XYZ file of C-alpha atoms in Angstrom:
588
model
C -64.697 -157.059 -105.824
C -65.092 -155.498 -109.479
C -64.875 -158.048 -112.274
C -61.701 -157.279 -114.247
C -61.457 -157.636 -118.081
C -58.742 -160.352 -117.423
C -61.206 -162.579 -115.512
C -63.129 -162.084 -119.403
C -60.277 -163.655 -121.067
C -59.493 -166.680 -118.431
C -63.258 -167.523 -118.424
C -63.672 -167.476 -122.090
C -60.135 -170.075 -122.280
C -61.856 -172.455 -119.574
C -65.199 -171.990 -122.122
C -62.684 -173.793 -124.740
C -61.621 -176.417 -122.214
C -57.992 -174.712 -121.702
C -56.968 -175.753 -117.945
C -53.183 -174.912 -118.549
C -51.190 -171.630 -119.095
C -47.409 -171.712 -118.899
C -45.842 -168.271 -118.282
C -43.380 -166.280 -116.539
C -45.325 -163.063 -114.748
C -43.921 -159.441 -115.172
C -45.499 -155.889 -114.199
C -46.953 -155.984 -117.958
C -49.208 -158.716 -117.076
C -50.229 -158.202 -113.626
C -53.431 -157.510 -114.467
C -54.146 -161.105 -116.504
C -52.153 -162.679 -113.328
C -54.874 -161.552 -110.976
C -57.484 -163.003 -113.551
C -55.671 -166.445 -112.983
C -55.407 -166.053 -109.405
C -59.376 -165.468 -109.217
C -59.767 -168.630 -111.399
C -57.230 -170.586 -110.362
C -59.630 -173.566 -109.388
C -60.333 -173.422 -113.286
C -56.903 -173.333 -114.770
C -53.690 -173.614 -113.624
C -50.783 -171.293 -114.183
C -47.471 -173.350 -114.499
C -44.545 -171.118 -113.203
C -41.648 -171.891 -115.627
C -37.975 -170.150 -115.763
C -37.858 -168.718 -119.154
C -40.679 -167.938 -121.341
C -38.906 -169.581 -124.651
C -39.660 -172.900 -122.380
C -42.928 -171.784 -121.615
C -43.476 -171.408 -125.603
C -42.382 -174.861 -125.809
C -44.284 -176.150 -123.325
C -47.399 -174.788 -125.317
C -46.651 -176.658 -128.587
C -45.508 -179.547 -126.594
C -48.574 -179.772 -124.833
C -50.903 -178.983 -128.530
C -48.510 -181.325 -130.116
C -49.127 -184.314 -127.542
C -53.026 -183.648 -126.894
C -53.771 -182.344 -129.997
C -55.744 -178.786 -127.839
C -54.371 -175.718 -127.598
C -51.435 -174.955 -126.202
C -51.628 -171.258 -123.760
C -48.406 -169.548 -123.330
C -48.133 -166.066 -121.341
C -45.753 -163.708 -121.331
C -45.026 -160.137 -120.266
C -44.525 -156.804 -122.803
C -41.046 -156.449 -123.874
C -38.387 -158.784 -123.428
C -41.109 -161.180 -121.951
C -42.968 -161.298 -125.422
C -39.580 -160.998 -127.027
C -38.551 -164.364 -125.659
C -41.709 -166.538 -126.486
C -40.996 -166.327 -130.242
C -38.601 -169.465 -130.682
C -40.878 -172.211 -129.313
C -43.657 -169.612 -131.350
C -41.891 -170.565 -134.660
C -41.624 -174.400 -133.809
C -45.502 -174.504 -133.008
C -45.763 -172.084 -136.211
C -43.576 -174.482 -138.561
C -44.855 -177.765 -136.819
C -48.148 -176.602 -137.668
C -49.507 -176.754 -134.103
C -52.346 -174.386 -132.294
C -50.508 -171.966 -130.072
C -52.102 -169.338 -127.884
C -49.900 -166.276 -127.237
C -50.905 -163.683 -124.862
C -48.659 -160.895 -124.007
C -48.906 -157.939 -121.884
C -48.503 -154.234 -123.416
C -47.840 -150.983 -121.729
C -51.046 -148.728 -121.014
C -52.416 -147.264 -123.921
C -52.424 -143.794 -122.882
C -48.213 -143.848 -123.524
C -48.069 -146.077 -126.485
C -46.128 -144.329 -129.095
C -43.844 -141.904 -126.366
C -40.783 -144.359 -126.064
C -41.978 -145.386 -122.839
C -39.741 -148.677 -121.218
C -40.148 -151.634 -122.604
C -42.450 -150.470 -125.424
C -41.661 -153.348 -127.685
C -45.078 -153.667 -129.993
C -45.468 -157.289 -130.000
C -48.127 -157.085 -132.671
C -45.805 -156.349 -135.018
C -42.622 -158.095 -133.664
C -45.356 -161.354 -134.342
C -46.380 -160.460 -137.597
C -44.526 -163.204 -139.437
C -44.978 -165.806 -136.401
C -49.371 -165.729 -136.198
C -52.135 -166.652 -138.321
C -54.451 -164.029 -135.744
C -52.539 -161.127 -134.099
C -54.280 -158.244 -132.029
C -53.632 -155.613 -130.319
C -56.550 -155.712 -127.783
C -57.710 -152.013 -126.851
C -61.189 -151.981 -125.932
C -62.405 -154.335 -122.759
C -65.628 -154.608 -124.798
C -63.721 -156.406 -128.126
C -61.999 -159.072 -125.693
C -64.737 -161.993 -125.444
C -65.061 -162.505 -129.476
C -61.684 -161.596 -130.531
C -60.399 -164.915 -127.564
C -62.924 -166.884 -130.272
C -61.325 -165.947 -133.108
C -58.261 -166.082 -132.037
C -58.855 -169.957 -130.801
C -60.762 -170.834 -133.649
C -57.721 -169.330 -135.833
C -54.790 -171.518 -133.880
C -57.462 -174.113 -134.450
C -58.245 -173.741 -138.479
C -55.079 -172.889 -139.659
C -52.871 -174.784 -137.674
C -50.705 -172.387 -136.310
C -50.166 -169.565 -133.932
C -52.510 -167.160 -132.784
C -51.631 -163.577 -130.262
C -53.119 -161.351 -128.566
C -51.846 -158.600 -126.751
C -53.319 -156.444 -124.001
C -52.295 -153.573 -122.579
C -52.188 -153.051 -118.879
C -55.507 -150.399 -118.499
C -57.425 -152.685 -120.488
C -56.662 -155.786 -118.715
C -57.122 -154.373 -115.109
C -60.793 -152.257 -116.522
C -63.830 -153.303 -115.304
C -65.401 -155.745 -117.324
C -68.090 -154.244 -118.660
C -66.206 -150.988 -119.861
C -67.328 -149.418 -123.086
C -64.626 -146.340 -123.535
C -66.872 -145.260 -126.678
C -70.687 -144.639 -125.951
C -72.578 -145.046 -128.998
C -70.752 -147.633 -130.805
C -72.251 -150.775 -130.914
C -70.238 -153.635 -129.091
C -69.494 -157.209 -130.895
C -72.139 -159.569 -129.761
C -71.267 -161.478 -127.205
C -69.795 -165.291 -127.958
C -71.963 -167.861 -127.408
C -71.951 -169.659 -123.510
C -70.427 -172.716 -125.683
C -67.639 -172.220 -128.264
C -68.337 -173.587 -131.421
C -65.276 -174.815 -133.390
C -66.041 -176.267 -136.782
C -63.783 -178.978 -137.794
C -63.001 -179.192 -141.838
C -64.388 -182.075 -143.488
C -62.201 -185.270 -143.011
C -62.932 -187.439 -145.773
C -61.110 -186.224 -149.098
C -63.809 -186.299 -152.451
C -64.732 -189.048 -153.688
C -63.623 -188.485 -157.210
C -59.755 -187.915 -155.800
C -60.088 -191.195 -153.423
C -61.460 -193.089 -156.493
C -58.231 -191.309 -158.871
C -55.952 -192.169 -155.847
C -57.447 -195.757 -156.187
C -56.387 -196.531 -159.601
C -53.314 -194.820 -159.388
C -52.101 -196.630 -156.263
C -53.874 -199.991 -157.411
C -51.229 -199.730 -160.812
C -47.868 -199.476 -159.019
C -45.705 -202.769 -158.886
C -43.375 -200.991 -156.090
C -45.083 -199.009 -154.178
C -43.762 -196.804 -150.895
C -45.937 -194.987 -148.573
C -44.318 -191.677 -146.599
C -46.356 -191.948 -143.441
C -45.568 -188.252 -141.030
C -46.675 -186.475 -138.062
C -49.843 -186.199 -139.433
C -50.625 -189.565 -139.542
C -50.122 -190.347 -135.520
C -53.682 -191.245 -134.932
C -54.263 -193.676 -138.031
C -51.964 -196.695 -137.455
C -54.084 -199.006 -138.146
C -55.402 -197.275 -141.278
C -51.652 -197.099 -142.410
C -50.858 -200.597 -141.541
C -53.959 -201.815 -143.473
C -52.880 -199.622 -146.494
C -49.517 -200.823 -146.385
C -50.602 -204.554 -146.243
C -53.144 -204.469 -149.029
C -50.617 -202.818 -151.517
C -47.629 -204.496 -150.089
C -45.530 -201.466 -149.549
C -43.056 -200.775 -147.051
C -43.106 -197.522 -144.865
C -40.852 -195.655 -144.814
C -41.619 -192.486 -141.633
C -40.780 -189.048 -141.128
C -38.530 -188.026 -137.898
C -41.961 -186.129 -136.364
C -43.913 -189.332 -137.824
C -41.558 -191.796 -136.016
C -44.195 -193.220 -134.148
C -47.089 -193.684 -137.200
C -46.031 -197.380 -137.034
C -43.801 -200.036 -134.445
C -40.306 -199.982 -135.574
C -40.777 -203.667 -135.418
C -43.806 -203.486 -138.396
C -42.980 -206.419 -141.388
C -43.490 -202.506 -143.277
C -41.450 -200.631 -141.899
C -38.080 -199.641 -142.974
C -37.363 -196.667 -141.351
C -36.454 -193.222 -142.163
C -34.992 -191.055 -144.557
C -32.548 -187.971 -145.081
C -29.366 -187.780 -142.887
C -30.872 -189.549 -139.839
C -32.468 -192.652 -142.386
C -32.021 -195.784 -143.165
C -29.968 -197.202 -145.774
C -33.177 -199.324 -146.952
C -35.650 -196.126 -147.112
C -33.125 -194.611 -149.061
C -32.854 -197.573 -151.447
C -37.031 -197.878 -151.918
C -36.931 -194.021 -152.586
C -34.619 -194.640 -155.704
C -36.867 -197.542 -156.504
C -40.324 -196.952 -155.997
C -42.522 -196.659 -159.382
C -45.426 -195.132 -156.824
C -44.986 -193.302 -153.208
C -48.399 -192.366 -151.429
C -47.326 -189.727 -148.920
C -49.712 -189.704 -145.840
C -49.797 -186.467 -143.084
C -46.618 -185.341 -144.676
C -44.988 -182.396 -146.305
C -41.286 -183.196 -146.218
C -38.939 -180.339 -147.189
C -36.249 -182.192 -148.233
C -36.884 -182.951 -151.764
C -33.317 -184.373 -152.376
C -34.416 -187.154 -150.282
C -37.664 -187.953 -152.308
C -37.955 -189.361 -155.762
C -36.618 -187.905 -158.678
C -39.338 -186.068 -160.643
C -40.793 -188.960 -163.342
C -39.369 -191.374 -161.702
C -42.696 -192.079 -159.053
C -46.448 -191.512 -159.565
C -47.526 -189.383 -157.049
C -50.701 -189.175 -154.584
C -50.879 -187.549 -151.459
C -53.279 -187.151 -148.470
C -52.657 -183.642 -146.581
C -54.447 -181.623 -144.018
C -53.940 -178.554 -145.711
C -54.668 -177.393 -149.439
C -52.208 -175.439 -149.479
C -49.330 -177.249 -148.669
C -50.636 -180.859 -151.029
C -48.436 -181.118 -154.187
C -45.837 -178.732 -153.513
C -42.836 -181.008 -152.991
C -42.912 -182.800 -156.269
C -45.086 -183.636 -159.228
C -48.306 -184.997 -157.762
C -50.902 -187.092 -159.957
C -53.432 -187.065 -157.307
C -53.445 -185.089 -154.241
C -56.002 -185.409 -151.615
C -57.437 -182.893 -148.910
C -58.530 -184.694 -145.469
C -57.545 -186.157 -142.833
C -55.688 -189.096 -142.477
C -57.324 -191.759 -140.958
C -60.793 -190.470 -142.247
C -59.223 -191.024 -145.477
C -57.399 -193.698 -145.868
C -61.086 -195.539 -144.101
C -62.611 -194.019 -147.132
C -60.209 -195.418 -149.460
C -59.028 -198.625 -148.612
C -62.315 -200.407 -149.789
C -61.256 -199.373 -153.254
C -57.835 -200.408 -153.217
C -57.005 -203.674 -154.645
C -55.017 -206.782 -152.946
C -51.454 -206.845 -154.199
C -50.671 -210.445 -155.707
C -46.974 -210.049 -155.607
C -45.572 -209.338 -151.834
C -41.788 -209.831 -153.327
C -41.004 -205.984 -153.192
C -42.275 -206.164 -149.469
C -40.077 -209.085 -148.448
C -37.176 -207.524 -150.280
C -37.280 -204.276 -148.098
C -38.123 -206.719 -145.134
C -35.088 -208.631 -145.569
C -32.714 -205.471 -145.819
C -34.442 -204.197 -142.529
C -33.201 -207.251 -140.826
C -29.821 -206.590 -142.297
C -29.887 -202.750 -140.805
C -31.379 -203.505 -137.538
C -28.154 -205.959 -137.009
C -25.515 -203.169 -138.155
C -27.411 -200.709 -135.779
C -26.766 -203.083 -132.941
C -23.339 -204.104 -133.431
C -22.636 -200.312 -133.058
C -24.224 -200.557 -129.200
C -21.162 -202.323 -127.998
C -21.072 -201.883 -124.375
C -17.801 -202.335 -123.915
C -16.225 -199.319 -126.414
C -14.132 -196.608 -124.504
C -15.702 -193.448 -124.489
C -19.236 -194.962 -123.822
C -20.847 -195.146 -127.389
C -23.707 -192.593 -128.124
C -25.615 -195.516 -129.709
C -24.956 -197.839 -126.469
C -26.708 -194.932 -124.131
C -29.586 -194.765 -126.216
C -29.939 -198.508 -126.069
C -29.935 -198.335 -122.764
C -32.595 -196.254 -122.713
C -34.900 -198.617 -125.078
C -34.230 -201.473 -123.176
C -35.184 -199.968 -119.925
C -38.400 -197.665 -120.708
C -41.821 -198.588 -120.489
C -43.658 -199.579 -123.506
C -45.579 -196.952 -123.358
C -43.215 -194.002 -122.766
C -42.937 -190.517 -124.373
C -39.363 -190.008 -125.464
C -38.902 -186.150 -126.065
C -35.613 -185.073 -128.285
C -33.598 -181.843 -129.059
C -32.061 -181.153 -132.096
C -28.693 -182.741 -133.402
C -26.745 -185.680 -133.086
C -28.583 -187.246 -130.528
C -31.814 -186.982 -133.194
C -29.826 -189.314 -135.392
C -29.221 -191.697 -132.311
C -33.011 -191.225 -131.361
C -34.180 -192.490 -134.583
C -32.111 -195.274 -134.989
C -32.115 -196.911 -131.301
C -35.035 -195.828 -130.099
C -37.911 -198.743 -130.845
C -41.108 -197.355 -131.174
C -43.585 -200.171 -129.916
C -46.307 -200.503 -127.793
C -47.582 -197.335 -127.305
C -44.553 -195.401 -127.058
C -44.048 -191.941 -128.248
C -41.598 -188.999 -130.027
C -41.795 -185.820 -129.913
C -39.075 -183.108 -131.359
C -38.770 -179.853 -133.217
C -39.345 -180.797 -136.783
C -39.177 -178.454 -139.536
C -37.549 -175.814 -136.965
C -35.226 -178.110 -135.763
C -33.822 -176.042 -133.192
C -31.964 -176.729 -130.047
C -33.450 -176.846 -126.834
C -37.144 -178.272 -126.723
C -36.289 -181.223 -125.354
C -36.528 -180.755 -121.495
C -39.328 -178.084 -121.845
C -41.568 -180.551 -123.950
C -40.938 -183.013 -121.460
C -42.184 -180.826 -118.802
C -45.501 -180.469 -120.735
C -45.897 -183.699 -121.966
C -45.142 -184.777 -117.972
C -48.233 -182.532 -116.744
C -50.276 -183.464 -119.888
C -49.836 -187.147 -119.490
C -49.012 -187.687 -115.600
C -49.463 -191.645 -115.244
C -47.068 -192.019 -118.061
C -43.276 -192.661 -118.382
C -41.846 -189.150 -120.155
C -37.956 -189.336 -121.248
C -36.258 -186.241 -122.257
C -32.723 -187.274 -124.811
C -30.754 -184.127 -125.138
C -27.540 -182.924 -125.795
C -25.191 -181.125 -123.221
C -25.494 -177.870 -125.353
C -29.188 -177.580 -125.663
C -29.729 -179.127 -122.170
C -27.413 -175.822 -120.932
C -29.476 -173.378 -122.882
C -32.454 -173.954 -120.562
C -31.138 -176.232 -117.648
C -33.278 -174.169 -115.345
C -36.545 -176.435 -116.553
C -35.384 -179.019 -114.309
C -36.252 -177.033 -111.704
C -39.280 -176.300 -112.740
C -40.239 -180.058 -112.910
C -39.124 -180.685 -109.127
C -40.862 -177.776 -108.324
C -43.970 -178.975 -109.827
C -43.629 -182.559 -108.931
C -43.444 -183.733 -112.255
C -41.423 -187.333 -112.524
C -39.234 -186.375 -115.568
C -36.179 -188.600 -116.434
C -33.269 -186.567 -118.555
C -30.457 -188.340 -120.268
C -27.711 -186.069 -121.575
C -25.759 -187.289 -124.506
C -22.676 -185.713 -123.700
C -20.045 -185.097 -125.794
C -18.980 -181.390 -124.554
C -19.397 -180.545 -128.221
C -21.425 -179.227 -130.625
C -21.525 -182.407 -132.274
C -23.803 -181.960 -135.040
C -22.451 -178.691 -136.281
C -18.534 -180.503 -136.234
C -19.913 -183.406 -138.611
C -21.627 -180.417 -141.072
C -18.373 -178.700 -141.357
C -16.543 -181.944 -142.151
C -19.434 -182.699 -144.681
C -18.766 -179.678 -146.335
C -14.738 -180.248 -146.354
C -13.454 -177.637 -143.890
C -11.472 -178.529 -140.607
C -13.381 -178.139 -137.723
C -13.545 -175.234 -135.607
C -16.002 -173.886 -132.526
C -17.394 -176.616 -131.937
C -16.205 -177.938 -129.031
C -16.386 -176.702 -125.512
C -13.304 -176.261 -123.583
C -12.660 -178.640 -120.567
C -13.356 -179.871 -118.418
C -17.075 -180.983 -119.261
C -20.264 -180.117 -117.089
C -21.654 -182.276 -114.649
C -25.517 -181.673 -115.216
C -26.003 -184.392 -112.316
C -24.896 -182.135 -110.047
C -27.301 -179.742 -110.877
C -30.456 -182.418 -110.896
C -28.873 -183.331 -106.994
C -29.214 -179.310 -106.172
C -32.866 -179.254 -107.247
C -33.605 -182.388 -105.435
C -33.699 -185.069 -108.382
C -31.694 -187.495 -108.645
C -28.312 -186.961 -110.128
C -25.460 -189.747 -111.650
C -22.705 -188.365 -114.070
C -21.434 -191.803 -115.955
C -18.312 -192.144 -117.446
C -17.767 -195.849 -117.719
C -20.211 -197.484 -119.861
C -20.175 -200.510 -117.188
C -22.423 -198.459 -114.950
C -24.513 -197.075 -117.677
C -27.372 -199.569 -118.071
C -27.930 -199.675 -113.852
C -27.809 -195.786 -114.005
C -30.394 -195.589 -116.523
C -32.579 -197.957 -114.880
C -31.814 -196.382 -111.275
C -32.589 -192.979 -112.942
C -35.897 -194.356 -114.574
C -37.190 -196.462 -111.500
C -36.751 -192.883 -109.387
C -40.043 -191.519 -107.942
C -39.209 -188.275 -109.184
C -37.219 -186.463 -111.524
C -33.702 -187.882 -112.302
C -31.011 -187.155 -114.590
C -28.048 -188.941 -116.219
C -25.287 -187.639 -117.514
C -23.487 -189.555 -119.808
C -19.928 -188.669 -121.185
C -19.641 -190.552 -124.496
C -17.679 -190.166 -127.418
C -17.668 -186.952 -129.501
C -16.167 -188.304 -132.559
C -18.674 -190.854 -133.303
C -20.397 -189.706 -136.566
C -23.823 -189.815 -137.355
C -23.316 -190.616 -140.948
C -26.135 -191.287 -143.307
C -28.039 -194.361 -144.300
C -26.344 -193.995 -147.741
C -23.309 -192.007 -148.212
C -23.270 -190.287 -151.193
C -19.503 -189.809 -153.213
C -19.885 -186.527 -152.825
C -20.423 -186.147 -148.947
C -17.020 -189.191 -148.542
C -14.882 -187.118 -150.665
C -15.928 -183.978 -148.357
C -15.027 -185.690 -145.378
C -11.749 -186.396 -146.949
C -11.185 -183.217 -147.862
C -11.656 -182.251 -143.870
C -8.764 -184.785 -142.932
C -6.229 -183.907 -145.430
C -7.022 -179.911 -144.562
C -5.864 -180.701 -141.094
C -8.903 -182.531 -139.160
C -7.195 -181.683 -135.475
C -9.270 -184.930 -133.951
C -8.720 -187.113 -137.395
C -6.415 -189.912 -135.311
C -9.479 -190.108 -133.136
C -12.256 -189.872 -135.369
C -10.486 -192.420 -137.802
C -10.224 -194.824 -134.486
C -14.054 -194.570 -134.122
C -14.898 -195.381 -137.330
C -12.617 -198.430 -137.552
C -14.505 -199.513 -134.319
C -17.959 -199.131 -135.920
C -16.521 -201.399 -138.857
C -15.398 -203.648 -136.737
C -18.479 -203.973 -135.062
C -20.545 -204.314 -137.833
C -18.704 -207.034 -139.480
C -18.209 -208.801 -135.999
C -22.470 -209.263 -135.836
């Protein structure tokens, strides 16, 4: 049997320790299937329904593991369909794979079907992006492209037509041109250096070391140094506040921590941003600069990844270029003891006050079931050392604020893309990746319908997923933005009568319970969560609940006013809510 060029490409990703490609096969990549199939003892191909959730899957999987994520897809509409979950690995900063299939070379350029040229469709999307169109070009351009993903953080493609990836292996179309060498047996990936310079730990030092209220701004890229943030935080006796993607940096239940903040933070996070004199932002580049000090107001220092993207948010005295738990090792023997722990115990003490508002609103006994109630159902009954995965919208909001990072639970959504859908796909991944652990997918009905099919894909591949649809047969999210902005709503909300999702989890063999009275909520969720398999519950709850803000601004209340007097057509209910929540709150 002659070695095909595609068994060059699958060999050199099991050289890099890839044993996972997610994909959805077409006649444009028939040729790389076949490579699987002869390696399929090395790496396994994971059959999905649509290749955005195959996309997803990848960034899930880099996101969780911290490898590369392998997506494949075929030319056209195939390649076409890859890009969303390409732009949340691209924007999330995650190493992404691509590979795509191409028409034969000999009728590029003639209109031929399906002649979509990926290359450049991906421009914008990649840090590496190839058209590959010599077999002899394919071993070192898979190391580049790797080490690329790798490096920069980011997305790397290549795309190969169907001649090249079906020609023998050694091929050389052009006698007398010199080939690349060949890659060594052993990739070599050289990691940048972790510990910033000395000079900027020792400016960091005195900078942090002078602030009387001090904040740290601890995200995603701060996962793996807990302990190296807790120990920071404790020696300068500043609070914590986290990022959405950074949720898990530090327990919820941390004397430091006081949660998040922008419109799914805490009303104490929002308070230390107005008053911190000094915020040390760790694995971070948050975008929304309304949310962070005004500039003057804080000295800066920072501790990012990337050199590119330190000191672009704000004014920043000192900003630092490692990684974060190599760093903050490196600087905390410099860093003096804070005498005075009184700005701690202040933001300690108005935690305490938030965490009892947040659980007066999970009344179990409010009429539609409260969002907040399902998610504390949830909470109470997972694992302490599950992987909640979340989509986009107002079930982030209840994520952040009900769901208690401890032990060594997890969180995982689409951050700076923030797009619906990811949910159930990262799931999926995070399932395969991780399969003695608990993995919880919180979604919406609207981005759980966008790519429902996933479920299927889990049954089919055994994997134990749990799903729990917040469902308010709206787009609840978008309704709340237009009221923000002072304009009735309108399109947001699906017509009746609502889907049952359960029934579809039943269909594909899972189990299945659509909940309507919050009395049988907490036994469905544990029911759905002791299953031996994948199980879903969906939960109708209240679409007029609103995920307001940790600290409402005048402008955003007189907005919302605006929306009612304009001719809100659900402001009897919405009011009714809102009275309930009040009630609630001053009932703790």
């Amino acid at each position: 049997m002659t070695r095909i060029v595609a068994e060059t490409l699958i060999e050199r990703l099991v050289a890099w320790g890839v044993d996972t490609v997610f994909g959805l096969p077409g006649d444009g990549i028939n040729g790389i299937m076949e490579g699987l199939r002869r390696h399929r003892d090395a790496v396994r191909f994971l059959l999905v329904h649509h290749e955005e959730a195959a996309a997803f899957m990848a960034t899930a999987h880099a996101k969780a593991t911290g490898r590369l994520g392998v997506c494949l897809a075929t030319s056209g509409p195939g390649g076409i369909h890859l890009l969303n979950g390409l732009y949340d690995a691209k924007l999330d900063h995650q190493p992404v794979l691509a590979i795509t299939g191409m028409q034969e070379t000999s009728v590029l350029g003639t209109g031929y079907q399906q002649e979509v040229h990926l290359d450049r469709l991906y421009e914008d999307v990649t840090e590496y992006n190839l058209l590959v169109d010599n077999p002899a070009q394919l071993p070192g351009v898979v190391d580049i492209a790797i080490r690329a993903a790798y490096a920069r953080r980011g997305v790397a493609h290549l795309t190969i037509p169907n001649d090249v990836q079906v020609a023998p292996a050694d091929a050389d179309p052009y006698p007398g041109v010199a080939p690349a060498r060949p890659p060594a047996t052993a990739p070599i990936y050289l990691r940048p250096p972790g510990v910033p310079r000395q000079e900027d730990l020792e400016s960091a030092a005195r900078v942090l070391n002078a602030g009387a209220r001090p904040a740290i701004l601890a995200g995603a890229g701060a996962l793996h140094a807990r302990d190296e943030v807790l120990a920071v935080a404790d020696v300068l006796g500043a609070p914590v506040i986290k990022t959405l993607p950074g949720k898990a940096v530090i327990p919820d239940d941390s004397p430091f921590a006081v949660g998040g903040i922008g419109l799914l933070g805490t009303r104490p996070a929002e308070e230390l941003i107005e008053d911190c004199d000094t915020l040390f932002m760790i694995g971070t580049n948050f975008p929304y600069t309304k949310h962070l000090p005004e500039p003057g107001q804080a000295r800066v220092v920072q501790l990012e990844a990337d050199p590119i993207r330190a000191g672009v948010r704000m004014p920043t005295e000192v900003p630092m270029i490692g990684d974060a738990k190599e760093g903050l090792a490196a600087l905390l023997p410099l860093l003096e003891p804070a005498a005075d722990r009184r700005h701690l115990a202040r933001y300690a003490r108005a935690m305490e006050g938030w965490r009892a508002d947040m659980a007066a609103l999970q009344a179990p006994d409010r009429r539609p079931i409260a969002p907040q109630y399902l998610m504390a159902c949830v909470d109470e009954a997972a694992s302490d050392g599950a992987i909640l995965t979340c989509d986009s919208g107002t079930i982030a909001t209840w994520a952040a604020r009900h769901w208690t990072i401890r032990g060594e639970r997890g969180f995982y959504l689409s951050g700076n893309l923030a797009t619906m859908a990811p949910g159930l796909p990262y799931a999926v991944a995070m399932q395969h990746a991780f399969p003695g652990r608990q993995v919880i997918a919180f979604v919406g009905d609207g981005g759980f319908a966008m790519l429902m099919a996933e479920f299927l894909t889990a049954a089919q591949h055994g994997l134990p997923i749990k799903v729990i649809v917040n469902n308010n047969n709206a787009l609840g999210q978008i309704l709340w933005e237009q009221m923000v902005l002072g304009y009735p709503e309108h399109g947001v909300r699906f017509a009746e009568p609502a889907a049952d999702f359960s029934a579809w989890a039943r269909s594909c063999g899972g189990y299945g319970r659509k909940v309507s009275d919050p009395g049988d909520l907490a036994e469905a969720v544990g029911e759905a969560l002791a299953h031996d398999g994948p199980a879903l519950v969906d939960a109708d709850v209240n679409p007029d609940e609103p995920p307001m803000p940790g600290k409402v601004t005048y402008e955003q209340a007189r907005k919302f006013a605006e929306a009612f007097l304009k001719g809100q057509p659900h402001r009897a209910s919405i009011a009714t809510t809102l009275f309930k929540d009040k009630i609630s709150q001053m009932g703790r």
